PDB file of C-alpha atoms and ligand atoms in Angstrom:
ATOM      1  CA  UNK U   1      60.756  -3.737 -26.636  1.00 45.00           C
ATOM      2  CA  UNK U   2      57.339  -3.244 -27.069  1.00 47.00           C
ATOM      3  CA  UNK U   3      56.121   0.541 -27.916  1.00 50.00           C
ATOM      4  CA  UNK U   4      53.120   1.010 -25.302  1.00 53.00           C
ATOM      5  CA  UNK U   5      52.261   4.626 -27.106  1.00 59.00           C
ATOM      6  CA  UNK U   6      48.894   4.651 -28.162  1.00 52.00           C
ATOM      7  CA  UNK U   7      48.188   6.078 -31.555  1.00 50.00           C
ATOM      8  CA  UNK U   8      45.696   8.557 -32.445  1.00 51.00           C
ATOM      9  CA  UNK U   9      44.171   5.516 -34.515  1.00 49.00           C
ATOM     10  CA  UNK U  10      43.685   3.330 -31.357  1.00 49.00           C
ATOM     11  CA  UNK U  11      42.567   5.754 -29.219  1.00 40.00           C
ATOM     12  CA  UNK U  12      39.965   6.994 -32.064  1.00 41.00           C
ATOM     13  CA  UNK U  13      39.340   3.075 -32.386  1.00 40.00           C
ATOM     14  CA  UNK U  14      38.581   2.029 -28.370  1.00 45.00           C
ATOM     15  CA  UNK U  15      36.821   5.919 -27.809  1.00 40.00           C
ATOM     16  CA  UNK U  16      34.134   4.534 -30.067  1.00 45.00           C
ATOM     17  CA  UNK U  17      33.900   1.017 -29.317  1.00 43.00           C
ATOM     18  CA  UNK U  18      33.104   2.239 -25.703  1.00 39.00           C
ATOM     19  CA  UNK U  19      30.285   5.071 -27.131  1.00 43.00           C
ATOM     20  CA  UNK U  20      28.566   1.874 -28.968  1.00 38.00           C
ATOM     21  CA  UNK U  21      28.909   0.188 -25.587  1.00 42.00           C
ATOM     22  CA  UNK U  22      27.214   2.475 -23.941  1.00 41.00           C
ATOM     23  CA  UNK U  23      24.357   3.099 -26.914  1.00 38.00           C
ATOM     24  CA  UNK U  24      24.496  -0.905 -26.240  1.00 40.00           C
ATOM     25  CA  UNK U  25      24.100   0.094 -22.655  1.00 38.00           C
ATOM     26  CA  UNK U  26      21.581   2.601 -23.178  1.00 38.00           C
ATOM     27  CA  UNK U  27      19.335   0.209 -25.051  1.00 36.00           C
ATOM     28  CA  UNK U  28      19.701  -2.565 -22.910  1.00 34.00           C
ATOM     29  CA  UNK U  29      18.817  -0.755 -20.144  1.00 34.00           C
ATOM     30  CA  UNK U  30      15.853   0.787 -21.879  1.00 36.00           C
ATOM     31  CA  UNK U  31      14.889  -2.851 -23.039  1.00 36.00           C
ATOM     32  CA  UNK U  32      14.528  -3.971 -19.268  1.00 36.00           C
ATOM     33  CA  UNK U  33      13.370  -0.793 -17.364  1.00 37.00           C
ATOM     34  CA  UNK U  34      12.171   1.943 -19.365  1.00 38.00           C
ATOM     35  CA  UNK U  35       9.104   0.221 -20.466  1.00 36.00           C
ATOM     36  CA  UNK U  36       7.525   0.896 -16.635  1.00 37.00           C
ATOM     37  CA  UNK U  37       7.328   3.766 -16.549  1.00 37.00           C
ATOM     38  CA  UNK U  38       4.663   3.875 -19.937  1.00 36.00           C
ATOM     39  CA  UNK U  39       3.553   0.977 -17.875  1.00 37.00           C
ATOM     40  CA  UNK U  40       2.949   3.105 -14.497  1.00 37.00           C
ATOM     41  CA  UNK U  41       1.434   5.642 -16.599  1.00 38.00           C
ATOM     42  CA  UNK U  42      -1.012   3.170 -18.361  1.00 38.00           C
ATOM     43  CA  UNK U  43      -2.150   1.928 -14.925  1.00 36.00           C
ATOM     44  CA  UNK U  44      -6.174   2.267 -14.745  1.00 38.00           C
ATOM     45  CA  UNK U  45      -6.333   5.065 -11.494  1.00 43.00           C
ATOM     46  CA  UNK U  46      -9.470   4.783  -8.963  1.00 41.00           C
ATOM     47  CA  UNK U  47     -12.930   6.337 -11.005  1.00 46.00           C
ATOM     48  CA  UNK U  48     -15.570   7.632  -9.231  1.00 46.00           C
ATOM     49  CA  UNK U  49     -17.631   4.623 -10.383  1.00 48.00           C
ATOM     50  CA  UNK U  50     -15.440   2.127  -8.788  1.00 45.00           C
ATOM     51  CA  UNK U  51     -15.675   4.550  -5.768  1.00 47.00           C
ATOM     52  CA  UNK U  52     -18.728   3.992  -5.996  1.00 53.00           C
ATOM     53  CA  UNK U  53     -18.808   0.360  -5.960  1.00 50.00           C
ATOM     54  CA  UNK U  54     -16.165   0.141  -3.384  1.00 52.00           C
ATOM     55  CA  UNK U  55     -18.276   2.241  -0.628  1.00 56.00           C
ATOM     56  CA  UNK U  56     -21.838  -0.039  -1.969  1.00 55.00           C
ATOM     57  CA  UNK U  57     -19.511  -3.063  -1.045  1.00 58.00           C
ATOM     58  CA  UNK U  58     -18.304  -1.507   2.606  1.00 67.00           C
ATOM     59  CA  UNK U  59     -21.739  -0.319   3.300  1.00 66.00           C
ATOM     60  CA  UNK U  60     -22.833  -4.069   2.695  1.00 86.00           C
ATOM     61  CA  UNK U  61     -19.762  -5.318   4.640  1.00 93.00           C
ATOM     62  CA  UNK U  62     -20.831  -7.092   7.956  1.00 96.00           C
ATOM     63  CA  UNK U  63     -17.737  -7.558  10.497  1.00 97.00           C
ATOM     64  CA  UNK U  64     -19.321  -8.799  13.726  1.00 96.00           C
ATOM     65  CA  UNK U  65     -18.452 -12.789  13.391  1.00 96.00           C
ATOM     66  CA  UNK U  66     -16.934 -13.470  16.675  1.00 97.00           C
ATOM     67  CA  UNK U  67     -16.887 -17.197  17.022  1.00 96.00           C
ATOM     68  CA  UNK U  68     -13.180 -17.265  16.609  1.00 95.00           C
ATOM     69  CA  UNK U  69     -13.013 -15.078  19.792  1.00 98.00           C
ATOM     70  CA  UNK U  70     -12.371 -16.311  23.408  1.00 98.00           C
ATOM     71  CA  UNK U  71     -14.645 -15.024  25.857  1.00 98.00           C
ATOM     72  CA  UNK U  72     -12.600 -12.111  27.080  1.00 98.00           C
ATOM     73  CA  UNK U  73     -11.662 -10.769  23.851  1.00 98.00           C
ATOM     74  CA  UNK U  74     -15.646 -11.045  23.318  1.00 98.00           C
ATOM     75  CA  UNK U  75     -15.903  -8.733  26.525  1.00 98.00           C
ATOM     76  CA  UNK U  76     -13.246  -6.574  25.352  1.00 98.00           C
ATOM     77  CA  UNK U  77     -15.222  -5.625  22.445  1.00 98.00           C
ATOM     78  CA  UNK U  78     -18.277  -4.793  23.812  1.00 98.00           C
ATOM     79  CA  UNK U  79     -17.493  -2.937  26.742  1.00 98.00           C
ATOM     80  CA  UNK U  80     -15.625  -0.829  24.324  1.00 98.00           C
ATOM     81  CA  UNK U  81     -19.073  -0.934  22.538  1.00 98.00           C
ATOM     82  CA  UNK U  82     -17.801  -2.279  18.773  1.00 98.00           C
ATOM     83  CA  UNK U  83     -20.231  -1.549  16.603  1.00 98.00           C
ATOM     84  CA  UNK U  84     -19.748  -1.609  12.062  1.00 97.00           C
ATOM     85  CA  UNK U  85     -21.754   1.145  11.475  1.00 97.00           C
ATOM     86  CA  UNK U  86     -19.971   4.409  13.450  1.00 97.00           C
ATOM     87  CA  UNK U  87     -22.542   6.816  15.082  1.00 98.00           C
ATOM     88  CA  UNK U  88     -20.119   9.816  14.124  1.00 98.00           C
ATOM     89  CA  UNK U  89     -19.530  10.332  10.621  1.00 96.00           C
ATOM     90  CA  UNK U  90     -16.362  12.129  11.394  1.00 97.00           C
ATOM     91  CA  UNK U  91     -15.022   9.478  13.480  1.00 98.00           C
ATOM     92  CA  UNK U  92     -14.915   5.850  11.644  1.00 98.00           C
ATOM     93  CA  UNK U  93     -12.126   2.867  12.230  1.00 98.00           C
ATOM     94  CA  UNK U  94     -11.380   3.530   8.421  1.00 97.00           C
ATOM     95  CA  UNK U  95      -9.767   7.066   9.797  1.00 97.00           C
ATOM     96  CA  UNK U  96      -8.519   5.234  13.410  1.00 98.00           C
ATOM     97  CA  UNK U  97      -5.155   5.731  14.222  1.00 98.00           C
ATOM     98  CA  UNK U  98      -5.226   1.889  15.308  1.00 98.00           C
ATOM     99  CA  UNK U  99      -6.902   0.605  12.393  1.00 98.00           C
ATOM    100  CA  UNK U 100      -5.214  -2.270  10.345  1.00 98.00           C
ATOM    101  CA  UNK U 101      -6.497  -1.591   6.466  1.00 97.00           C
ATOM    102  CA  UNK U 102      -8.117  -5.246   4.546  1.00 96.00           C
ATOM    103  CA  UNK U 103      -5.995  -5.892   1.396  1.00 95.00           C
ATOM    104  CA  UNK U 104      -9.543  -6.201  -0.463  1.00 92.00           C
ATOM    105  CA  UNK U 105     -11.602  -3.799   0.358  1.00 87.00           C
ATOM    106  CA  UNK U 106     -14.724  -6.006   0.056  1.00 90.00           C
ATOM    107  CA  UNK U 107     -12.606  -7.660   3.497  1.00 96.00           C
ATOM    108  CA  UNK U 108     -13.173  -6.072   6.952  1.00 98.00           C
ATOM    109  CA  UNK U 109      -9.627  -5.161   8.651  1.00 98.00           C
ATOM    110  CA  UNK U 110      -8.388  -5.574  12.141  1.00 98.00           C
ATOM    111  CA  UNK U 111      -7.330  -3.391  14.939  1.00 98.00           C
ATOM    112  CA  UNK U 112      -4.541  -2.881  17.025  1.00 98.00           C
ATOM    113  CA  UNK U 113      -6.281  -2.810  20.474  1.00 98.00           C
ATOM    114  CA  UNK U 114      -9.481  -5.307  20.355  1.00 97.00           C
ATOM    115  CA  UNK U 115     -10.036  -8.698  18.845  1.00 98.00           C
ATOM    116  CA  UNK U 116     -11.830  -9.763  15.634  1.00 98.00           C
ATOM    117  CA  UNK U 117     -12.993  -8.342  12.332  1.00 98.00           C
ATOM    118  CA  UNK U 118     -13.249  -4.436  11.848  1.00 98.00           C
ATOM    119  CA  UNK U 119     -15.840  -3.070   9.649  1.00 97.00           C
ATOM    120  CA  UNK U 120     -13.942   0.079   7.993  1.00 97.00           C
ATOM    121  CA  UNK U 121     -17.291   2.458   9.307  1.00 96.00           C
ATOM    122  CA  UNK U 122     -16.523   0.781  12.775  1.00 97.00           C
ATOM    123  CA  UNK U 123     -16.176   2.095  15.497  1.00 98.00           C
ATOM    124  CA  UNK U 124     -15.696   2.109  19.685  1.00 98.00           C
ATOM    125  CA  UNK U 125     -15.516   4.331  22.234  1.00 98.00           C
ATOM    126  CA  UNK U 126     -11.256   3.903  22.322  1.00 98.00           C
ATOM    127  CA  UNK U 127     -11.583   6.270  18.684  1.00 98.00           C
ATOM    128  CA  UNK U 128      -7.884   7.865  18.287  1.00 98.00           C
ATOM    129  CA  UNK U 129      -7.719  10.794  15.215  1.00 98.00           C
ATOM    130  CA  UNK U 130      -5.343   8.870  12.295  1.00 97.00           C
ATOM    131  CA  UNK U 131      -2.199  11.208  12.093  1.00 94.00           C
ATOM    132  CA  UNK U 132      -0.247   8.756   9.806  1.00 80.00           C
TER     133      UNK U 132
HETATM  134  S1  LIG N 201      -9.637   1.385  18.428  1.00 59.54           S
HETATM  135 FE1  LIG N 201     -11.772   1.261  18.162  1.00 59.54          FE
HETATM  136  S2  LIG N 201     -12.396   2.817  16.664  1.00 59.54           S
HETATM  137 FE2  LIG N 201     -10.111   2.488  16.487  1.00 59.54          FE
HETATM  138  S3  LIG N 201      -9.955   1.003  14.671  1.00 59.54           S
HETATM  139 FE3  LIG N 201     -10.151  -0.806  16.938  1.00 59.54          FE
HETATM  140  S4  LIG N 201     -12.258  -0.719  16.924  1.00 59.54           S
HETATM  141 FE4  LIG N 201     -12.178   0.968  15.012  1.00 59.54          FE
END
């Protein structure tokens, strides 16, 4: 009959092996994901200069090409008096709830209401304050 009692020596050997496995796991996790935190911290934050560049690029952007739209879509755009340059400094497409921002700040966005390219500094009579 086999003696299944664990000796003090066996116990310490097993605990030691688990401890080493834990350290190895920690090192492995650190190698896989630990650097991510450092990488996030190293990501450059937008500077005032890049914000100025983005604003300048936005000012030069035109979003008036309606060549791909149907006559009805163009009429809707006109009836809502869409313009690339908002007459109200505090009411622009970029702070409208219906605006769909572009992936790149040098591109036109879109709108949930009217079709065609939409300028972030644009405006139409259906402007709605962005809440989220
Ligand atoms: S609803 Fe008008 S103001 Fe709002 S994003 Fe569309 S076009 Fe711009």
